Each structure stands twice: as C-alpha cells, then as structure tokens.
Short mmCIF file of C-alpha atoms in Angstrom, two decimals:
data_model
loop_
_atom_site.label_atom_id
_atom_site.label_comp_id
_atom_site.label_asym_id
_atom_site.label_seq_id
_atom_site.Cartn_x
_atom_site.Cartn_y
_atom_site.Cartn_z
CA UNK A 718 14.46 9.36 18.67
CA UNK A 719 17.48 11.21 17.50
CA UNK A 720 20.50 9.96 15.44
CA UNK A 721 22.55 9.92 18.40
CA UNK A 722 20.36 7.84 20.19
CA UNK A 723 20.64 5.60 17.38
CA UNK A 724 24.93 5.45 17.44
CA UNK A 725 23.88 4.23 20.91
CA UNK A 726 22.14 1.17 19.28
CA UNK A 727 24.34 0.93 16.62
CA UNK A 728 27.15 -0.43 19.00
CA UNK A 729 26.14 -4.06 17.98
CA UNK A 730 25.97 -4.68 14.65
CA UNK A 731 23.49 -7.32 14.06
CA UNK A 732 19.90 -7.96 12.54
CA UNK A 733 17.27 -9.26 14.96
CA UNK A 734 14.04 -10.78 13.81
CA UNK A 735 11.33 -10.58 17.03
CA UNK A 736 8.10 -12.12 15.51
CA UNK A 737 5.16 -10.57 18.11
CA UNK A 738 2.44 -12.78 18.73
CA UNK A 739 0.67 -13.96 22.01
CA UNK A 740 2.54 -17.44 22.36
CA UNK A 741 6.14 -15.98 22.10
CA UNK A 742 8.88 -13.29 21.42
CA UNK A 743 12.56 -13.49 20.65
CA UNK A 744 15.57 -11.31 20.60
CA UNK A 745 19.37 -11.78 20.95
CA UNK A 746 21.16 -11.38 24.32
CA UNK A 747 23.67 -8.18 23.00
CA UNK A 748 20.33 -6.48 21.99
CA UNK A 749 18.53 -6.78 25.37
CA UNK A 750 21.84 -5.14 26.53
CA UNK A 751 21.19 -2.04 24.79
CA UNK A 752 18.90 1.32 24.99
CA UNK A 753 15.90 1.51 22.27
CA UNK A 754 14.26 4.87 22.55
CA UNK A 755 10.42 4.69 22.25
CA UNK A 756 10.09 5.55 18.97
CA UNK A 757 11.88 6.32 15.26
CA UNK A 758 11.18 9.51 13.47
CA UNK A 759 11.64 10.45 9.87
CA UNK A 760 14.94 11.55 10.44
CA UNK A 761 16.11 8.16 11.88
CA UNK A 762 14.66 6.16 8.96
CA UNK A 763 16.70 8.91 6.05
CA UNK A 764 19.95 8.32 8.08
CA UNK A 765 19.68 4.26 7.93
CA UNK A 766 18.16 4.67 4.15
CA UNK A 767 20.69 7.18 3.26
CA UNK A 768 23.60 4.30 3.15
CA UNK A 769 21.32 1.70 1.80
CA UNK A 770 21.69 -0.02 4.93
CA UNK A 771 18.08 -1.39 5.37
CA UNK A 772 19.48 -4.53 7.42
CA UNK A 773 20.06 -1.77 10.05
CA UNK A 774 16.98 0.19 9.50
CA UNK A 775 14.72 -3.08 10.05
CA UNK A 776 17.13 -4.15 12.86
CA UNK A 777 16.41 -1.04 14.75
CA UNK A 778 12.82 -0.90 13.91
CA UNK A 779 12.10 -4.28 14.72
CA UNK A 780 13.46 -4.05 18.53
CA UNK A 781 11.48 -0.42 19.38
CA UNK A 782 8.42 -2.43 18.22
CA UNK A 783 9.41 -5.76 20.17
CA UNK A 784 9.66 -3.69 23.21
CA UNK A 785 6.75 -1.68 22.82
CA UNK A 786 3.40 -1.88 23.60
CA UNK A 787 2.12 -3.74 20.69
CA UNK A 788 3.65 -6.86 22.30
CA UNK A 789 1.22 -8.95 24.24
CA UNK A 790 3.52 -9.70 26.77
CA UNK A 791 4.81 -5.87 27.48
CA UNK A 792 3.42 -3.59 29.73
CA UNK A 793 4.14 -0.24 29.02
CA UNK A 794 2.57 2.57 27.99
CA UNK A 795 2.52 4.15 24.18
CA UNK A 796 4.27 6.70 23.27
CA UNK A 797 2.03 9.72 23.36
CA UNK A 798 2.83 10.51 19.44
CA UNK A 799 0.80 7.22 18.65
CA UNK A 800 -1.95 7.55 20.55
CA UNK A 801 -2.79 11.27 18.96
CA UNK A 802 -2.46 9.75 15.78
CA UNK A 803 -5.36 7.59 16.75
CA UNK A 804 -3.63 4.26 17.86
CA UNK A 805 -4.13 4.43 21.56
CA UNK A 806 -5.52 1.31 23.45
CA UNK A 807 -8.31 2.92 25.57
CA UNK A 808 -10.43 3.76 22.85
CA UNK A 809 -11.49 2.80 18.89
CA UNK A 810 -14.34 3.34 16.64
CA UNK A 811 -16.85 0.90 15.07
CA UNK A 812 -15.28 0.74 11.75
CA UNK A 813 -11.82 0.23 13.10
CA UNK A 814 -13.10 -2.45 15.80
CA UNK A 815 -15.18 -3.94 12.64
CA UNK A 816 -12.29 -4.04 10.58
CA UNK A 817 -10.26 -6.07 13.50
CA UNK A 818 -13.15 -8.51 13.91
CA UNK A 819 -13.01 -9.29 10.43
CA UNK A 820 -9.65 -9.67 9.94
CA UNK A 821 -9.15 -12.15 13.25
CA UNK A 822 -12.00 -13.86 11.16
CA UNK A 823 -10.08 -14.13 7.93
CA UNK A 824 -6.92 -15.12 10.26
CA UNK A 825 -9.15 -18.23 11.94
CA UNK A 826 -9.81 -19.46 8.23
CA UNK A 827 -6.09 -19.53 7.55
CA UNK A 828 -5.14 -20.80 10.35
CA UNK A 829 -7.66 -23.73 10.71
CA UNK A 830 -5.40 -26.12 8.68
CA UNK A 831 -2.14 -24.59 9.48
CA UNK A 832 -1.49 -23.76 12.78
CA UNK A 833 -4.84 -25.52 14.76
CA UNK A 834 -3.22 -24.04 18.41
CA UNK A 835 -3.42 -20.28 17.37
CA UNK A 836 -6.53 -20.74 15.47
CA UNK A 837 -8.34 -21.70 18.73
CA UNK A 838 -6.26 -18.41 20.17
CA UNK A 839 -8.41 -16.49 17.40
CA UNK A 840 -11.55 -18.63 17.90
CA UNK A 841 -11.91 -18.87 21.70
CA UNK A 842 -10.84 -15.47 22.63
CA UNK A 843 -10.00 -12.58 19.96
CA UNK A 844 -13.38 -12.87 18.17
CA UNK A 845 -15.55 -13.19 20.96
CA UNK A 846 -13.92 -9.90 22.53
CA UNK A 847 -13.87 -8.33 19.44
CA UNK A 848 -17.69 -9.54 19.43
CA UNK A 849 -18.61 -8.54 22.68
CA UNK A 850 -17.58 -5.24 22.57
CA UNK A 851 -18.68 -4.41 19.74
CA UNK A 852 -22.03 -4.63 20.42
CA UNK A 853 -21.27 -2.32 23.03
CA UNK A 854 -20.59 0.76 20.73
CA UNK A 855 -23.35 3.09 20.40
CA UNK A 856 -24.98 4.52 16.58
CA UNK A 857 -22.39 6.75 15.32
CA UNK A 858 -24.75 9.50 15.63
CA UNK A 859 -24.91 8.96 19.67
CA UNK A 860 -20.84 10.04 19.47
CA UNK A 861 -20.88 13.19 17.92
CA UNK A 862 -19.15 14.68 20.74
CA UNK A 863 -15.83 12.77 20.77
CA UNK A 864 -16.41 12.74 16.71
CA UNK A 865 -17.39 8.84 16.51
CA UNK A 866 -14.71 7.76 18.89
CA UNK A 867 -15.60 5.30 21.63
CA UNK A 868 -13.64 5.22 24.94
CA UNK A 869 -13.60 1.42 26.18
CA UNK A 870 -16.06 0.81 29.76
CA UNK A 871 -15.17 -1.47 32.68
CA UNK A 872 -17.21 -4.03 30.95
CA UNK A 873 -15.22 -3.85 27.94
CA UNK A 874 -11.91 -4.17 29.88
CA UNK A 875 -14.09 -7.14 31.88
CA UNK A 876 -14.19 -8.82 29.00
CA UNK A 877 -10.49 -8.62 28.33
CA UNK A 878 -10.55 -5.87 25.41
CA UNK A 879 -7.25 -4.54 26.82
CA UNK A 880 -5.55 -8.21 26.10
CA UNK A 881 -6.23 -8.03 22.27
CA UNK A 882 -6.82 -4.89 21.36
CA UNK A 883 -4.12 -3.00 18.98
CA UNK A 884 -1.64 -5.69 19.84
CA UNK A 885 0.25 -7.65 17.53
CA UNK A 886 -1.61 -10.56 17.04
CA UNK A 887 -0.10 -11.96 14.35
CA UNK A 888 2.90 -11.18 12.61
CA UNK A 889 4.51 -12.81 9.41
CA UNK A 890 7.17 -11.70 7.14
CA UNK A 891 7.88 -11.88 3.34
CA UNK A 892 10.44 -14.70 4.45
CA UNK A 893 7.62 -16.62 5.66
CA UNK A 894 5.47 -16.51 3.16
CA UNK A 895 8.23 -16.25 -0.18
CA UNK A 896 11.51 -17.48 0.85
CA UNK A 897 12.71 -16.61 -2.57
CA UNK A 898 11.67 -13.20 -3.17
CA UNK A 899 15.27 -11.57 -2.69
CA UNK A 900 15.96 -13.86 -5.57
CA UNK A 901 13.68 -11.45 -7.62
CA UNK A 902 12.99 -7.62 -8.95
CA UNK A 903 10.50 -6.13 -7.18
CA UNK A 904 9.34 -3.59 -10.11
CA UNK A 905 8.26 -4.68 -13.28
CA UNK A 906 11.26 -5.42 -15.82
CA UNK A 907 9.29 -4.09 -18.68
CA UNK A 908 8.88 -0.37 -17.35
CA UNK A 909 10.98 2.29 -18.92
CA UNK A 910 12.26 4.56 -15.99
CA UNK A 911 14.11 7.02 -18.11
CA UNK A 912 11.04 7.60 -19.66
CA UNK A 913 9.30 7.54 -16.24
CA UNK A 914 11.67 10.41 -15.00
CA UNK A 915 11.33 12.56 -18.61
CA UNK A 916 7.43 12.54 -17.82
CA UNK A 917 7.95 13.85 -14.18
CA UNK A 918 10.38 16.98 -15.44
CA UNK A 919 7.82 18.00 -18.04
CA UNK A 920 8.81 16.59 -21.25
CA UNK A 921 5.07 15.78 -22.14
CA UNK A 922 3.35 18.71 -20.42
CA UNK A 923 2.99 21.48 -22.78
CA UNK A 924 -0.25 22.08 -24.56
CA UNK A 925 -2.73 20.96 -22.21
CA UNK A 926 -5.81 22.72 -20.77
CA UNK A 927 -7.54 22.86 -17.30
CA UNK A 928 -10.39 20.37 -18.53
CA UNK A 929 -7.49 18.07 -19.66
CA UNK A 930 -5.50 17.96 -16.56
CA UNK A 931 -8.41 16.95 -14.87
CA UNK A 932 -9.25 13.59 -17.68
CA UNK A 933 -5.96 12.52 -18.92
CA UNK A 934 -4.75 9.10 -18.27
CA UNK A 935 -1.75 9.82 -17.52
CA UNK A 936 -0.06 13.09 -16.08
CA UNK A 937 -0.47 16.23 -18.77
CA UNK A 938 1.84 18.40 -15.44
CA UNK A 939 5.15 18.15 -14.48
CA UNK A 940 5.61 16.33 -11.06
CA UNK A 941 2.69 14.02 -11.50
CA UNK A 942 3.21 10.41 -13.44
CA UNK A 943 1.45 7.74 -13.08
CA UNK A 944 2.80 4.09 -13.39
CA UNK A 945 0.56 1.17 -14.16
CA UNK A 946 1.79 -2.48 -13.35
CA UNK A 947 4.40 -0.70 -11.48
CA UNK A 948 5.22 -4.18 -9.14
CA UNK A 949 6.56 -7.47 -10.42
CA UNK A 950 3.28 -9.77 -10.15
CA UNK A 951 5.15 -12.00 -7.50
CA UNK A 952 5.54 -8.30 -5.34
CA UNK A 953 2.04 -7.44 -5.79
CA UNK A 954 0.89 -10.59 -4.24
CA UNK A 955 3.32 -10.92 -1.23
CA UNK A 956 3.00 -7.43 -0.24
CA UNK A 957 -1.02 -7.80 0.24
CA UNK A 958 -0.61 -10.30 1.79
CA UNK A 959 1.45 -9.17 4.58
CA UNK A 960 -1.02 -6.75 4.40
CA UNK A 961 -4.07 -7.99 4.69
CA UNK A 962 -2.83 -10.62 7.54
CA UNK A 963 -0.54 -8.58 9.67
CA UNK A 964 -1.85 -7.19 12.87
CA UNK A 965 -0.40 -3.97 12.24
CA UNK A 966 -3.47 -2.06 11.87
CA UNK A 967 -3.37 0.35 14.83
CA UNK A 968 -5.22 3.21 13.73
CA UNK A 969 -8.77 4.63 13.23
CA UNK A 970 -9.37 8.36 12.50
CA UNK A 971 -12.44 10.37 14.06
CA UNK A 972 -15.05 9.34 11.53
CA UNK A 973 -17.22 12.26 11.64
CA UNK A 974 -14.22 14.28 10.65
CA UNK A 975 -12.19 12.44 8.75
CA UNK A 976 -14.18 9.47 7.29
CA UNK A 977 -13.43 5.54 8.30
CA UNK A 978 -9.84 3.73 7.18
CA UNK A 979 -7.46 2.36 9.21
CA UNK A 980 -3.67 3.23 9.26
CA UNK A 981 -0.39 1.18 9.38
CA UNK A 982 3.17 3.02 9.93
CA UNK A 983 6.77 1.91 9.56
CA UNK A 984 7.68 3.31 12.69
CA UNK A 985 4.88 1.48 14.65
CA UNK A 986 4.89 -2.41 13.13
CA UNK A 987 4.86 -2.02 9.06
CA UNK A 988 8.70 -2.29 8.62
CA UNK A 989 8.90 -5.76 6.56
CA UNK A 990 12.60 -6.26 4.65
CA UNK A 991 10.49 -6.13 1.65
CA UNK A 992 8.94 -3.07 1.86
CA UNK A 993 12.24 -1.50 2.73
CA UNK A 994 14.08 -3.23 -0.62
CA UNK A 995 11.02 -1.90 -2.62
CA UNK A 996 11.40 1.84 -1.48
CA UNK A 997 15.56 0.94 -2.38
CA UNK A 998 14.56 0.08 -5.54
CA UNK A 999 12.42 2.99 -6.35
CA UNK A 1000 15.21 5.05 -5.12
CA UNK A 1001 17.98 3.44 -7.35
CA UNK A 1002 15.67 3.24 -10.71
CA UNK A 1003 14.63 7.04 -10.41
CA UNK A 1004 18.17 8.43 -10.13
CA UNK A 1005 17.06 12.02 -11.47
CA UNK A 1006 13.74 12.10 -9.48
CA UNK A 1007 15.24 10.89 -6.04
CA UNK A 1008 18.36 12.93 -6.09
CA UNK A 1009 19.06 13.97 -2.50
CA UNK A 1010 15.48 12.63 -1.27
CA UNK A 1011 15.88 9.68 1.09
CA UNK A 1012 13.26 7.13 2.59
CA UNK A 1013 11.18 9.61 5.38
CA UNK A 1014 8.25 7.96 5.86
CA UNK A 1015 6.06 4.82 4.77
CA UNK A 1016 2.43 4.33 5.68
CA UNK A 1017 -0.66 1.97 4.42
CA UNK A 1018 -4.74 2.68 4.56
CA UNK A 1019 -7.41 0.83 4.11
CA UNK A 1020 -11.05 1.62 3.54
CA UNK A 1021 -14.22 1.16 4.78
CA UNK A 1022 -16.64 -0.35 2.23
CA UNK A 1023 -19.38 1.20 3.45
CA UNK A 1024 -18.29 4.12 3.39
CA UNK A 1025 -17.57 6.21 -0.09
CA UNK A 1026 -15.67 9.67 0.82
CA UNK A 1027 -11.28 8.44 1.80
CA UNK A 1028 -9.28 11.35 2.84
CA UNK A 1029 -9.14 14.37 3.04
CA UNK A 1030 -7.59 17.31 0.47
CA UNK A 1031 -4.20 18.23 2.32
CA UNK A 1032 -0.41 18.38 1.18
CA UNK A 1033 2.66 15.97 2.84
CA UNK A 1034 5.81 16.99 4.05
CA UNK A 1035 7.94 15.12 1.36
CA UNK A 1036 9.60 15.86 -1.97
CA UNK A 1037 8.21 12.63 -4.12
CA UNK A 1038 5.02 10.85 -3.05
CA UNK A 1039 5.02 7.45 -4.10
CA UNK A 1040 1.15 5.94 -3.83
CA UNK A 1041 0.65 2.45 -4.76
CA UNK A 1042 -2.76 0.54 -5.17
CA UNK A 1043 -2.42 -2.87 -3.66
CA UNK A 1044 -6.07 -3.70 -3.57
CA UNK A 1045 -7.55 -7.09 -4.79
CA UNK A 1046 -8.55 -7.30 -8.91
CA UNK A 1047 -11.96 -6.84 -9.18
CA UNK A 1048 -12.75 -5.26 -5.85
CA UNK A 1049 -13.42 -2.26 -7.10
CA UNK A 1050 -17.08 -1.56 -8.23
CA UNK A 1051 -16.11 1.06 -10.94
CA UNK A 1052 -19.31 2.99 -10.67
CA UNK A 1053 -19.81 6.25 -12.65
CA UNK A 1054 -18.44 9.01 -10.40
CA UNK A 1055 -16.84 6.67 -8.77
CA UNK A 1056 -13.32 6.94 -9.70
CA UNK A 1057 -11.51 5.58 -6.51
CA UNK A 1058 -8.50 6.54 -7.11
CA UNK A 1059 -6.40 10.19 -6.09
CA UNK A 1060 -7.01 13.85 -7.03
CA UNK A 1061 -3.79 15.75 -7.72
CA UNK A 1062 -4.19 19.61 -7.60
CA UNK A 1063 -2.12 21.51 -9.62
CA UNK A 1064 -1.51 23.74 -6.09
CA UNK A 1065 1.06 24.04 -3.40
CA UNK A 1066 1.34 25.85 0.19
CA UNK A 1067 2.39 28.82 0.20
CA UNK A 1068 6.09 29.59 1.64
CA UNK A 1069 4.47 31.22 4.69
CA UNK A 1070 2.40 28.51 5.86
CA UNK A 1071 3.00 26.05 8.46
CA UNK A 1072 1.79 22.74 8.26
CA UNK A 1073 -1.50 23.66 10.55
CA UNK A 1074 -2.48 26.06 8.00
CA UNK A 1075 -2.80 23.89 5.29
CA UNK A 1076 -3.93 20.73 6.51
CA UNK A 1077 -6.89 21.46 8.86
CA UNK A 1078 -8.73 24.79 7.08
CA UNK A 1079 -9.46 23.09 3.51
CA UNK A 1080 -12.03 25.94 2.89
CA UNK A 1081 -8.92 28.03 3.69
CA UNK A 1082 -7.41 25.95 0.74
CA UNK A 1083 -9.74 25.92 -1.58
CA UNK A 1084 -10.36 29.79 -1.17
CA UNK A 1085 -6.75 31.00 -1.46
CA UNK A 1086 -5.49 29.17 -4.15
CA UNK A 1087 -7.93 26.12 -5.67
CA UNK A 1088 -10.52 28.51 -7.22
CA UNK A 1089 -8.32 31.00 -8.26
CA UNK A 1090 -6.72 27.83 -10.62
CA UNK A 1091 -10.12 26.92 -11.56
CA UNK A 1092 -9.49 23.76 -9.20
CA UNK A 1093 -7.04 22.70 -11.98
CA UNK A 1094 -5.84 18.93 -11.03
CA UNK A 1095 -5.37 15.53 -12.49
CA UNK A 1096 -7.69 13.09 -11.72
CA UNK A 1097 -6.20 9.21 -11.69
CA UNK A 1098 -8.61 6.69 -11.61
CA UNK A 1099 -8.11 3.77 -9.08
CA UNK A 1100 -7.00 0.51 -10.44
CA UNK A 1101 -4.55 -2.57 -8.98
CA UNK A 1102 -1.13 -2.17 -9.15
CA UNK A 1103 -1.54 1.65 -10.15
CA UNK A 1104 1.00 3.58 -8.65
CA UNK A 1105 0.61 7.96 -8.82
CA UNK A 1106 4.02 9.63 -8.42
CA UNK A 1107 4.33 13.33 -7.40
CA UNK A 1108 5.28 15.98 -5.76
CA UNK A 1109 4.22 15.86 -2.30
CA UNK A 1110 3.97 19.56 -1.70
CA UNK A 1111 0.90 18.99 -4.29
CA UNK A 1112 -2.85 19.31 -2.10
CA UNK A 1113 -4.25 15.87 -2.72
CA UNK A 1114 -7.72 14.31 -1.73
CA UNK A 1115 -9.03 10.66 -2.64
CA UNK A 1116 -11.61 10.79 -5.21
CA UNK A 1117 -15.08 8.84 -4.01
CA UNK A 1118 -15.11 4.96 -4.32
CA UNK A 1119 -17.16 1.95 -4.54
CA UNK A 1120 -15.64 -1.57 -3.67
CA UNK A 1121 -17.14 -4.68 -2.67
CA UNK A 1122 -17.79 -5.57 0.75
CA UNK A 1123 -15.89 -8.10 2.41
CA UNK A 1124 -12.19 -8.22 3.87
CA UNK A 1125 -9.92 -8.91 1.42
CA UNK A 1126 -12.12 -6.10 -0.95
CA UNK A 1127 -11.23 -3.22 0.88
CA UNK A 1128 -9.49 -0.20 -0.91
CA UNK A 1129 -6.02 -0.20 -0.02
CA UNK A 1130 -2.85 2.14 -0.68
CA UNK A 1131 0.71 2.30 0.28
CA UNK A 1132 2.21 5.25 0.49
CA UNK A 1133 6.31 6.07 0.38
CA UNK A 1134 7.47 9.54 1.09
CA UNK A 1135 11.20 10.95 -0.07
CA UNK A 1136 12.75 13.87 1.14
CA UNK A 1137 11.80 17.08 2.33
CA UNK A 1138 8.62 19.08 1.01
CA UNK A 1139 9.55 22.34 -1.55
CA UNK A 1140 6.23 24.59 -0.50
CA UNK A 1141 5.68 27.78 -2.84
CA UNK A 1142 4.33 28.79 -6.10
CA UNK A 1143 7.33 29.29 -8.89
CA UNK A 1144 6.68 33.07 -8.55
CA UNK A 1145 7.34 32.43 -4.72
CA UNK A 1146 10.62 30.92 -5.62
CA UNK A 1147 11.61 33.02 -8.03
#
C-alpha cells in the first residue's frame, strides 16, 4: 500500500474497532464505503506514526485485517507477501500446527467459565481439526525436501482444516482485558532515560576488551543498552496476555532451515492500541536516540520448547531495534550455556550489500567481517521484562535456550523497529 492509497482512506476520519472471531464482525457504514488496499507496508505505518496519530494507524490497520483473509467469514485470497513469509493457509509445520493446538487448548480453559458458547466452538471443532491433522504430518525427517513444511491433503481439507486454520479465532484487546490502562505509563517511572540515551552514544564504552564485550551485563559499545524492568508491571502483564491468547499467530518458518517459532506482525493482526502507545512512548522518552526514526515495523516470536537453537545471525533494516522479553517468570530453565537471550555483534553490512547478501550467506558473514573482529559482540542474557536496544544495522543471532514446556512457558520477544538502517563500517562512512 502506498501513502496515497492511504489519503484515499483517510477521507473519513474515524476509528473502527472490528473484533474477528467466527460468531461475528463489525464495521461502520462510511468505512465499508471506502477502498482498503490489501496490505500496509513500513512506509504506511512511519507516515501515521510520524504525527502521533496512532488512532489512525490502528483505524487503518484494523479494516485491511477485517477484510482480509484472517476473517472466518471472508473469502479471499492472501496477499502473496504473507504467504512467502510463511503465513499461507495451504500449508504449516508440526511445531506451528502444535503450537495452535495448544493454544485453542489454553483458550477452552478460559473460556469454560466465561463465554460457555465459544468454548464449545474450541471444544467441538478447532481442537479436534487441529487433532486430526496433526496426526497426519509425517517425522520431520520424511520432509526434508520442502524443509519440514507440510502442504495440507484432501483429507485434511475433509476435515475442515481450511475453516480454522490461520484465521482469527479469537481476538481481544487491551480494552477488554484493562479498561484502565490509558489511565497509566506504560514504562517504568523509575528508569532514567537520559541516562539510557548517554549509554547508547558511548559515554560508558571506553576501556573495554573483546572478552568483555562478550560478558558484560550491560552494553560496554555504543549503540547497544540494555534496559531491565523496562515495562510498568501492569504493561508487562496485559501485553502477554494479548499475546499469548490472540489468534494472531500466522507464521511458521521452514524448520530445517530456520529452526521452529512462530511469528506475529502489525501489518497482519498484531496492531493492539497498546502496543502502538508503547512504541509512542519509547519514541517520546528517547528524544536523542529516536530523532528522525519513526515506527517501521513491529513483530512478536515465540519458541518452540523443544527446540534450543531461535534465529538466525542476520542484520534488520531499521535504525534502533527495540527487543523486549515478555516471557512468563520462571519459564526459563537458566541452564549453563544456556543464555536465552540475544547476541549483538559488534559488525555491520557493508555499504555495498543488499539485503540478500547479508541475510541468507551467514558463512559469507562470518568470513568477511565476524572473524576478522575476533567475533567481538555482547552477549545479553535472557530474562523477563529485559529489553536490548541497538542499532539494527548490528548482525544479531539468539543465543541457545532452555524453557519449560508448556504454553504459557514459551520464549517470547517483541520486537519494534525505528527508522531506516545506516549499513557501513565508520571507515566506510568516513
């Protein structure tokens, strides 16, 4: 979508809440009237964000998704940018059908006592699909040759995959579950942005060695700070919640390449108000740091238990990474070697290379510029409510993990990305 597709839209200026789920969806009369194009892109979300006006950024967001596949009771195809991002319909992968299951079954529980009709939704249909086809999927070693990807059968669309899968099931909102939380700061009171900002422009970075960069608690480099308790305990509650009960999960990556978590995207169901007034408010306490470097992108993951390696070492195309821990206290095992959190390289691409380059040939990477730095990096442990700030044009990997099995003990990270990316060594630039 461009921004003058969104003028188009922009003719009526109201806020629309659609709440997808498989009983019923709403909208308002002047916004049926208008055009939504398919999707919002990065440049969309900076031009609503630039103004602040996030009423109009979730207003706009809310009707592409309302109209888009994701709703039950549309019939339309996705746009082709989701599905090669791996959150098509016709096909899923154990983990990511596993993880669906199992949330639908933490859903039932909640919904047993509070909403009996769409717990027998969950209980007479979504499970037993889920169920059903599940036991269809062959040993991830019999699907080496779509990477661990399975394509749905005729009896999987028999049994009525195609109704339930990827959809949005359930929906809530931080008005639903905290009808007070405007009322409140998202970030915790106590933290001392000024000194926040000082640690990202270097104040605190001379002296330090390779072996240091690679232990200290906090960031020894410029462009690297890491903020513990960064949300307001009431925050850190409400937004894993949404979380862990939205049905916004739509999508798995190839495990044999890329390991098993499943992704959630602003522009494709994971646009709550709240999430929008927290990237605001990250943006108006970090003056120095955010200058000129609006909202692009937002994204959650979470990951498979049973698995240990998360993602891979790449770089993003953003100024200021923000990555948040929202995972449950105590989930994490905390094994030796097991740090769970993110490795920050002390590297960036170089001005000549495109984004292929760098993010698919990671023994290219490592080769050109990681050993010659003597894989110099700072290594931040994972813990709840950690949040690692930096720049985005950094390679990054997730360090290996141990959590507990179970639903609600899955790893999980949310991601904000500001601005455009500033690729090249200081020699480049200079």
């Amino acid at each position: 979508m461009t921004i003058d597709a969104l003028l188009l839209i922009l003719i009526v200026s109201a806020t629309a809440v659609l709440f997808v789920h498989p009983f019923a969806t709403s909208s308002t009369p002047a916004d049926d009237e208008l055009f939504f194009p398919p999707l919002a892109d990065s440049s969309d979300i900076s031009y609503f964000f630039g103004n602040y006006d996030l009423d109009g950024l979730h207003w706009a967001l809310t009707n592409i998704f309302a109209r888009s596949a994701r709703n039950p009771n549309v019939s339309k195809e996705l746009p082709q940018e989701l599905v090669a991002r791996g959150g098509g319909v016709t096909y899923t992968s154990e983990y990511k059908l596993k993880h669906d299951l199992a949330q639908a079954q933490y859903l039932l529980k909640y919904f047993k006592s509070k909403d009996p009709e769409r717990a027998r939704y969950f209980e007479s249909k979504v499970i037993p699909i889920y169920e059903k086809v599940l036991a269809n999927i062959p040993p991830l070693d019999k699907l080496e040759k779509t990477k661990g990807l399975y394509a749905f059968t005729k009896e999987d669309y028999s049994l009525g995959i195609a109704d339930v899968y990827n959809k949005g099931l359930f929906m809530t909102t931080a008005d639903e579950l905290d009808p007070n939380w405007r009322q409140h700061e998202l970030l915790n009171e106590q933290l001392d942005f000024d000194a926040i900002q000082k640690e990202w422009f270097g104040d605190n970075a001379a002296g330090y060695s390779n072996e240091e960069m690679s232990t200290a608690a906090s960031s020894p480099i410029p462009g690297v700070v890491v903020i513990d308790n960064l949300l307001d305990q009431r925050t850190l509650s409400l937004i894993r919640e949404l979380l862990l009960k939205n049905t916004w999960w739509y999508q798995t990556k190839t495990p044999l390449e890329f390991g098993k978590y499943v992704g959630s995207y602003i522009d494709d169901g994971m646009h709550d108000p709240v999430l929008l007034e927290l990237a605001k408010e990250l943006h108006t306490k970090m003056p120095r740091i955010m200058n000129g470097h609006h909202l692009k992108y937002m994204w959650a993951y979470k990951y498979d238990s049973e698995w240990e390696s998360g993602i891979n070492l790449h770089a993003d195309e953003a100024a200021v990474n923000v990555n948040i821990w929202i995972s449950t206290e105590g989930a994490d095992l905390q094994e030796d070697d097991y740090g769970g959190g993110l490795v920050v390289y002390t590297a960036k691409p170089k001005l000549s290379w495109d984004f292929q380059s760098y993010n698919t040939n990671t023994d290219f990477v490592r080769q050109e510029l990681l050993e010659p730095s003597n894989f110099a990096n700072v290594t931040v442990n994972h813990q709840p409510n950690r949040c690692v700030m930096f720049d985005s044009a950094l390679f990054h990997q997730t360090d290996k993990y141990r959590f507990k099995n179970g639903y609600e003990n899955g790893r999980i990270n949310l991601t904000l990305l500001f601005g455009e990316m500033k690729k090249g060594t200081l020699k480049e630039e200079l």
